[in-house]
Coordinates of C-alpha atoms in Angstrom, one line a residue:
M18 CA 124.5 83.1 80.6
A19 CA 126.9 81.8 82.6
A20 CA 127.2 77.7 83.5
A21 CA 126.1 79.1 87.5
L22 CA 123.1 80.5 86.4
T23 CA 122.3 77.1 85.7
A24 CA 121.0 76.7 89.1
M25 CA 119.6 79.0 91.4
L26 CA 121.1 81.0 94.2
T27 CA 119.1 81.0 97.4
F28 CA 118.3 82.9 99.8
S29 CA 115.8 83.0 102.9
V30 CA 113.5 85.5 103.4
T31 CA 111.5 85.5 106.3
G32 CA 112.5 81.2 107.3
L33 CA 111.6 81.0 103.0
T34 CA 115.0 78.9 102.4
I35 CA 116.4 79.6 98.9
G36 CA 119.9 78.6 98.3
L37 CA 122.6 78.0 94.4
A38 CA 121.3 74.8 94.5
T39 CA 124.4 73.2 92.6
G40 CA 124.4 70.1 95.0
V41 CA 125.1 71.3 98.2
Q42 CA 122.5 72.3 100.9
A43 CA 122.1 75.8 101.5
A44 CA 122.3 76.9 104.4
A45 CA 118.9 78.4 106.7
L46 CA 119.6 82.0 106.1
S47 CA 117.6 85.6 107.6
S48 CA 117.5 89.0 106.3
A49 CA 113.1 89.4 107.0
P50 CA 112.1 93.0 107.3
R51 CA 112.3 94.7 110.3
A52 CA 109.1 95.8 111.7
S53 CA 109.6 98.3 115.1
A54 CA 106.1 99.4 117.1
S55 CA 107.8 101.8 118.6
G56 CA 110.4 103.0 115.9
G57 CA 106.8 102.5 114.1
T58 CA 108.8 101.2 110.6
T59 CA 107.8 98.4 108.2
G60 CA 110.0 96.8 104.8
F61 CA 108.1 97.8 101.5
G62 CA 107.2 93.6 101.7
C63 CA 109.2 93.6 97.9
F64 CA 109.0 89.9 98.2
H65 CA 107.0 86.7 98.4
P66 CA 107.6 84.3 101.5
S67 CA 105.3 81.2 99.2
Q68 CA 107.6 82.0 96.0
A69 CA 111.2 80.0 96.0
G70 CA 114.7 81.6 95.2
Q71 CA 113.6 85.1 95.2
A72 CA 115.4 88.5 96.8
R73 CA 114.2 90.6 98.8
C74 CA 114.8 94.7 98.7
F75 CA 116.1 97.0 101.2
G76 CA 113.5 99.8 101.8
V77 CA 112.0 100.9 105.2
L78 CA 108.7 102.5 105.3
K79 CA 108.1 105.5 107.7
A80 CA 105.0 104.6 109.8
H81 CA 103.6 108.3 110.4
R82 CA 100.7 108.8 113.2
T83 CA 98.6 110.8 114.1
T84 CA 98.2 112.2 117.8
S85 CA 96.0 110.4 118.6
G86 CA 98.4 106.9 118.2
R87 CA 96.3 106.4 114.6
M88 CA 98.1 106.2 111.2
S89 CA 97.8 109.1 109.9
P90 CA 96.8 108.1 106.4
F91 CA 99.9 108.3 103.3
T92 CA 98.4 111.0 101.2
T93 CA 98.8 114.1 104.2
G94 CA 102.8 114.3 103.7
S95 CA 103.6 116.6 100.8
P96 CA 107.0 117.3 99.2
T97 CA 108.5 119.0 102.1
T98 CA 107.1 117.6 105.2
M99 CA 107.7 114.2 105.0
G100 CA 111.3 113.4 104.5
Y101 CA 114.4 115.3 103.0
T102 CA 114.4 116.4 99.8
P103 CA 117.2 117.1 97.0
S104 CA 118.6 120.2 98.4
D105 CA 119.4 118.3 102.5
L106 CA 121.2 115.4 100.6
R107 CA 123.0 117.9 98.2
S108 CA 123.5 120.1 101.6
A109 CA 123.8 117.0 103.8
Y110 CA 127.2 115.8 101.6
K111 CA 129.2 118.9 99.9
L112 CA 127.5 118.3 95.9
G113 CA 126.0 121.2 95.3
G114 CA 127.9 122.7 92.1
T115 CA 128.6 119.7 91.4
S116 CA 126.8 118.0 87.6
G117 CA 126.8 114.6 86.2
S118 CA 126.8 115.7 83.0
G119 CA 125.1 113.4 81.4
R120 CA 126.4 110.4 82.9
T121 CA 123.5 107.4 83.4
V122 CA 122.7 106.0 86.5
A123 CA 121.8 102.5 86.3
I124 CA 118.9 100.7 88.8
V125 CA 118.3 97.1 89.0
D126 CA 115.1 96.3 90.4
A127 CA 112.7 93.1 90.0
M128 CA 109.0 93.3 88.7
D129 CA 107.6 96.6 87.5
D130 CA 106.2 99.6 88.4
P131 CA 103.6 100.6 85.7
N132 CA 104.2 104.0 87.2
A133 CA 107.9 105.2 87.4
E134 CA 108.0 107.6 84.5
S135 CA 105.4 109.7 86.1
D136 CA 105.8 109.2 89.3
L137 CA 109.7 110.5 88.7
A138 CA 108.1 113.3 86.5
A139 CA 106.3 113.8 90.3
Y140 CA 109.0 114.4 91.8
R141 CA 111.8 115.8 89.8
S142 CA 108.5 119.1 89.4
A143 CA 108.1 119.2 93.1
Y144 CA 111.3 119.8 93.5
G145 CA 112.1 121.6 90.2
L146 CA 114.1 119.2 88.9
P147 CA 114.7 119.5 85.2
S148 CA 113.2 117.1 83.4
C149 CA 113.5 113.3 82.9
T150 CA 111.3 111.6 80.5
T151 CA 111.5 109.2 78.1
A152 CA 111.2 111.9 75.1
N153 CA 113.4 113.8 76.1
G154 CA 116.6 111.3 76.5
C155 CA 117.1 111.1 79.9
F156 CA 115.3 108.4 80.9
R157 CA 114.5 105.2 79.4
K158 CA 113.5 101.4 81.5
V159 CA 114.1 98.3 80.1
N160 CA 113.8 94.7 80.5
Q161 CA 116.5 92.6 81.3
S162 CA 117.4 91.8 78.5
G163 CA 118.0 95.8 77.4
H164 CA 113.8 95.6 75.5
A165 CA 111.5 98.4 76.1
S166 CA 109.1 95.8 76.2
P167 CA 107.1 93.2 77.1
M168 CA 108.2 94.2 80.9
P169 CA 107.9 92.0 83.7
S170 CA 104.7 92.2 85.6
G171 CA 103.8 94.7 88.4
D172 CA 104.7 94.3 92.4
Y173 CA 103.8 96.8 95.0
G174 CA 106.6 96.2 96.6
W175 CA 109.2 96.7 94.1
A176 CA 107.2 99.9 92.9
E177 CA 108.1 101.8 96.3
E178 CA 111.5 100.8 96.0
I179 CA 112.4 101.0 91.9
S180 CA 110.1 104.6 92.5
L181 CA 113.0 105.5 95.9
D182 CA 115.8 104.6 94.1
L183 CA 114.8 107.4 90.9
D184 CA 114.1 109.7 93.3
M185 CA 117.3 109.4 95.0
V186 CA 119.4 109.3 91.8
S187 CA 117.9 112.5 90.4
A188 CA 118.0 113.9 94.2
A189 CA 121.9 113.0 94.0
C190 CA 122.5 114.2 90.7
P191 CA 120.0 115.8 88.8
G192 CA 121.8 115.8 85.6
C193 CA 122.1 112.8 85.3
H194 CA 120.2 109.9 82.9
I195 CA 119.4 107.1 84.6
L196 CA 118.4 103.8 83.3
L197 CA 115.8 101.2 85.2
V198 CA 116.5 97.3 84.2
E199 CA 113.6 95.5 85.7
A200 CA 114.4 91.9 86.0
N201 CA 111.8 89.5 85.2
S202 CA 111.0 88.0 88.7
A203 CA 113.5 88.2 92.2
N204 CA 114.7 84.7 91.2
V205 CA 118.4 85.8 91.4
P206 CA 119.6 84.2 87.5
D207 CA 116.9 86.7 86.7
L208 CA 119.0 89.7 88.5
M209 CA 122.1 88.2 87.1
R210 CA 120.9 89.0 84.2
A211 CA 119.8 92.0 84.4
E212 CA 123.0 93.3 85.7
D213 CA 124.7 92.4 83.2
T214 CA 122.1 94.5 80.6
A215 CA 122.3 97.7 83.3
A216 CA 126.9 97.6 83.3
T217 CA 127.1 97.2 79.7
T218 CA 124.8 99.6 77.9
S219 CA 126.1 102.8 76.6
G220 CA 126.5 105.3 78.3
V221 CA 126.1 104.0 82.1
V222 CA 129.0 104.5 84.3
S223 CA 126.9 103.3 87.8
V224 CA 125.4 100.8 88.9
S225 CA 123.3 100.9 91.4
N226 CA 121.4 97.3 93.8
S227 CA 119.2 97.5 96.9
W228 CA 118.5 94.3 97.0
G229 CA 119.9 91.6 98.7
G230 CA 120.6 88.2 101.0
S231 CA 122.4 86.4 103.7
E232 CA 125.3 84.9 102.6
D233 CA 125.8 80.8 101.5
N234 CA 128.7 79.2 100.2
T235 CA 127.9 79.6 96.7
V236 CA 127.7 82.6 96.5
T237 CA 131.1 83.1 94.6
S238 CA 130.1 81.5 91.6
V239 CA 128.0 84.3 90.9
D240 CA 130.2 87.1 91.9
S241 CA 131.5 87.7 88.1
H242 CA 128.3 89.6 87.2
F243 CA 129.3 92.7 89.5
H244 CA 132.6 92.7 87.8
H245 CA 132.3 95.0 85.2
P246 CA 135.6 97.3 84.7
G247 CA 134.9 101.3 84.9
V248 CA 131.5 100.8 86.1
A249 CA 131.4 101.6 89.7
V250 CA 128.2 98.9 91.5
T251 CA 127.4 100.2 95.0
A252 CA 124.9 97.5 96.8
S253 CA 123.2 98.4 100.1
S254 CA 124.7 96.4 102.8
G255 CA 120.7 95.0 104.4
D256 CA 118.6 96.7 107.2
S257 CA 118.0 94.1 109.5
G258 CA 120.9 95.4 111.6
Y259 CA 124.2 94.1 112.3
G260 CA 125.1 90.6 110.0
V261 CA 127.2 90.2 106.7
S262 CA 124.6 91.0 103.6
W263 CA 125.2 89.9 99.6
P264 CA 125.7 91.3 96.8
A265 CA 127.0 94.0 99.3
S266 CA 130.0 91.3 100.5
S267 CA 130.9 90.5 96.4
P268 CA 134.9 92.2 96.5
Y269 CA 133.5 93.4 92.5
V270 CA 130.8 95.7 94.5
T271 CA 130.8 99.4 96.9
A272 CA 129.4 97.3 100.1
V273 CA 127.1 101.0 101.4
G274 CA 126.0 101.2 105.1
G275 CA 123.7 103.2 106.9
T276 CA 123.7 106.4 108.6
S277 CA 121.0 108.6 111.2
L278 CA 121.1 111.9 109.1
S279 CA 120.6 114.8 111.5
K280 CA 120.6 118.3 111.0
A281 CA 123.0 120.4 113.5
S282 CA 124.5 124.1 114.4
N283 CA 128.0 122.4 113.3
S284 CA 129.7 124.1 110.7
R285 CA 129.2 120.9 108.3
G286 CA 125.1 121.5 109.3
W287 CA 124.5 118.2 109.7
T288 CA 125.9 115.1 112.1
E289 CA 125.7 111.2 111.6
S290 CA 125.4 107.9 113.6
A291 CA 125.3 104.8 112.9
W292 CA 121.8 103.8 111.7
S293 CA 120.7 100.7 114.7
G294 CA 119.7 98.5 110.9
A295 CA 122.5 99.0 109.0
G296 CA 124.6 95.5 107.7
S297 CA 127.5 94.7 108.3
G298 CA 129.9 92.3 109.4
C299 CA 132.8 89.7 107.9
S300 CA 132.2 87.7 105.6
A301 CA 132.2 83.5 105.7
Y302 CA 133.0 83.4 102.2
E303 CA 134.5 85.8 100.1
A304 CA 138.1 86.8 101.3
K305 CA 139.9 89.6 101.3
P306 CA 140.1 92.1 99.0
S307 CA 144.1 93.9 97.9
W308 CA 142.8 96.9 99.2
Q309 CA 141.7 96.9 102.6
H310 CA 143.6 95.6 105.6
D311 CA 140.5 95.7 109.0
S312 CA 142.3 93.5 111.1
G313 CA 139.8 92.4 113.4
C314 CA 138.9 89.9 110.3
A315 CA 140.1 87.5 108.0
K316 CA 137.2 88.2 104.9
R317 CA 135.4 91.2 103.0
A318 CA 134.2 93.7 105.5
V319 CA 131.2 95.6 104.6
A320 CA 131.2 98.2 104.7
D321 CA 132.9 100.5 102.8
V322 CA 130.8 103.4 102.9
A323 CA 127.6 105.2 103.6
A324 CA 124.9 107.4 103.3
V325 CA 121.7 108.2 105.4
A326 CA 119.5 105.4 105.5
D327 CA 117.2 105.7 108.8
P328 CA 113.9 105.8 108.2
N329 CA 113.6 107.5 111.2
T330 CA 115.8 110.6 109.6
G331 CA 114.3 109.6 105.7
V332 CA 114.3 110.7 103.3
A333 CA 111.0 112.2 100.7
V334 CA 109.6 109.8 97.7
Y335 CA 106.6 109.6 95.7
D336 CA 104.9 106.6 95.0
S337 CA 101.4 105.8 93.5
Y338 CA 100.9 103.0 92.6
N339 CA 98.9 101.1 94.5
S340 CA 96.7 97.9 94.9
C341 CA 93.4 100.6 95.5
G342 CA 93.5 103.4 93.6
G343 CA 93.9 106.0 95.3
G344 CA 91.7 108.4 97.8
L345 CA 90.7 107.7 101.4
L346 CA 89.2 104.7 101.3
C347 CA 92.5 103.5 99.3
D348 CA 94.5 105.5 102.3
T349 CA 92.9 103.6 104.8
E350 CA 92.8 100.6 103.4
L351 CA 97.1 101.1 103.5
Q352 CA 96.5 102.0 106.8
L353 CA 95.0 99.4 107.8
G354 CA 97.4 96.9 105.8
V355 CA 94.9 95.1 103.2
A356 CA 96.1 96.9 100.4
R357 CA 99.7 97.4 99.0
G358 CA 101.6 100.0 97.4
A359 CA 101.3 104.1 98.8
D360 CA 99.4 107.1 97.5
G361 CA 101.5 110.1 97.4
W362 CA 104.9 111.0 99.7
V363 CA 106.3 109.0 101.8
E364 CA 109.3 109.4 103.9
V365 CA 111.7 105.9 103.0
G366 CA 115.1 104.7 104.7
G367 CA 117.2 101.4 104.9
T368 CA 119.9 100.8 102.9
S369 CA 117.9 101.2 100.0
V370 CA 118.1 104.5 100.4
S371 CA 122.5 104.6 101.0
S372 CA 123.4 102.6 97.7
P373 CA 122.0 105.4 94.5
I374 CA 122.5 108.3 96.7
I375 CA 126.5 106.6 96.3
A376 CA 126.3 105.3 92.8
S377 CA 124.7 108.9 92.1
V378 CA 127.9 110.7 93.7
Y379 CA 130.5 108.0 91.8
A380 CA 128.5 109.7 88.3
L381 CA 129.1 112.5 90.2
A382 CA 132.3 112.5 90.6
G383 CA 133.1 110.8 86.7
N384 CA 136.0 109.1 88.0
T385 CA 134.6 105.6 86.6
S386 CA 137.3 104.5 84.4
Q387 CA 139.9 104.2 87.8
V388 CA 137.0 102.1 90.1
V389 CA 137.9 98.8 90.9
G390 CA 135.1 96.9 93.3
G391 CA 134.9 99.3 96.4
S392 CA 139.1 100.0 96.2
Y393 CA 138.8 103.5 95.3
P394 CA 137.7 104.9 98.5
Y395 CA 140.2 103.6 100.4
S396 CA 143.0 105.6 99.3
H397 CA 140.9 109.3 99.8
T398 CA 139.9 108.7 103.2
S399 CA 139.9 113.1 103.0
A400 CA 137.4 113.7 101.5
L401 CA 135.0 111.7 103.9
N402 CA 133.1 111.8 107.1
D403 CA 133.8 109.6 110.1
V404 CA 130.9 108.4 111.9
T405 CA 132.4 107.7 114.9
S406 CA 129.2 107.2 116.7
G407 CA 126.2 104.2 117.2
S408 CA 125.8 100.5 116.7
N409 CA 123.8 98.6 114.5
G410 CA 124.2 95.2 117.4
S411 CA 125.7 93.4 118.9
C412 CA 130.1 91.6 119.1
G413 CA 131.6 92.0 121.4
G414 CA 131.5 95.7 121.2
S415 CA 134.1 95.4 118.3
Y416 CA 134.3 97.4 115.3
L417 CA 132.9 95.5 113.3
C418 CA 129.4 96.2 114.3
T419 CA 130.2 99.6 115.9
A420 CA 131.1 102.9 115.4
R421 CA 134.4 104.4 115.9
S422 CA 136.9 106.7 114.4
G423 CA 138.2 105.6 110.9
Y424 CA 137.1 102.5 109.5
D425 CA 133.7 100.8 110.9
G426 CA 131.7 97.8 109.6
P427 CA 127.8 99.4 109.9
T428 CA 129.7 103.2 107.8
G429 CA 132.5 101.8 106.4
L430 CA 135.3 104.9 106.2
G431 CA 132.3 107.0 106.6
T432 CA 130.4 109.4 104.1
P433 CA 130.7 111.6 100.9
N434 CA 132.3 115.1 102.0
G435 CA 132.1 116.8 98.3
T436 CA 133.0 114.2 95.5
G437 CA 137.1 112.8 95.5
A438 CA 136.6 109.5 98.0
F439 CA 134.6 108.5 94.3

C-alpha cells in the first residue's frame, strides 16, 4: 500500500476526532447524521462513536408515522408504498431505453451485509428487473482484497447502506453488473484498499462511494486512491447541509449533491429543488480543478451534479438484516430503537442515494474512457436539468449554498436529463 496509508485519515463523527495522523494535529470535524423531529428522519447509524478512525455513510431513513403520530412498523410498507421505484427514477432522469450492456458498477462500503444478495433479489423481483446473482455472473461480492472470503464482520447500519447502493444501481441501470467491495472496517486505510480493488477489477466502469467526512489538511495525501483514468468515481456530498465533505472534494471524483424530487404536471413530469441536507461548499484544501470556473471559490467547489436525496421524497429499498430476527416483535423493537437494522421495505434518502444513481448513469452512457475526475459534465451541460430553487444552509446568499440558474453548490450543474452529460 502507498506510504500515505501508513497513517490514518481521521474524521470527527458526533464529536469523535479521527484524522490522518501524520504528525500534524487534525482539526476537530463534525459530520454527524442529522435527526429531525419534524421531518421524521434519522441517519443509518453506520459508524461506531466508541471506535476511533471511522468514516460514516450518508444514508437517511424516513420514519413513517401512523395517524396517531406513532412510528409505524417497518414491515407495513410494500414495493409501491415506500418511495420512488425504478420506473419513477428512470422516468425522472430520462433513462428509459438505455442499457448498461453488462458494464460493471462497483460499490465500495464498509463491513459485511450477509443478506446483500438475497435482499437484492427481493428488490429486483418486486419490480420485474432481470435477475442479478452470483450464479449468473451479474453480481459479485468480495472483500477489500478482491477475494470471496473471508468477509468482514456484519454491521446493521452499513448493511442498510449496502442495500440502498445495490438497489439504486439496479433501478438506474437494470442491465449493469454489480461488484460489491466490502472494506474490513470503516477506517479509511481499509476503504482505500477497497477503492483500489474496485477500480482495478476488470469490467468496472464506475465506482460509487456513499460515505465520507469533513476535510482536514491531510486529505490530499490519499486522493490518489480515487485517480483511476477510464473509471468514473462518484462520491456523496454529505447529508448535514452546507459544508464540505471528503472524498466529495477530491478532484478525482464526481461530487454528487442532492435534490428533493416531486412529480409535476409540467412537460418533464417532475420538478426538483435543492435538498436542505445536501453537502456543498468551497474546499479548504483541494486545489481548483482546471475544468471548474465558478468565481466565488478559489479551490475545489462541491458539488458537480446531483440526483434525488431528500428522504421525504425518498426511494424504496429492501433490507432485511437486523438484530431482532424479523416479525412483529422485531418491528416493535426497531420502532423503539432497541434493535438495529430494518425488516423489509423502507423509504430512504441522503446523498447515499444520488451517488450510486450517478455512477449508474455513467455506466449507461458508456463514455468513461473520456472521464477525468468530475470534468465531463462541465462540457455537456445541455444534457442536465438545471435546478434553480432551494438552499442547504446559510452562506450569505452565495451560490455555494443556494440553488440558482447555472452552477450552484447543492446541485452542481444539475441532474441527469438522459445520459448525454456523462
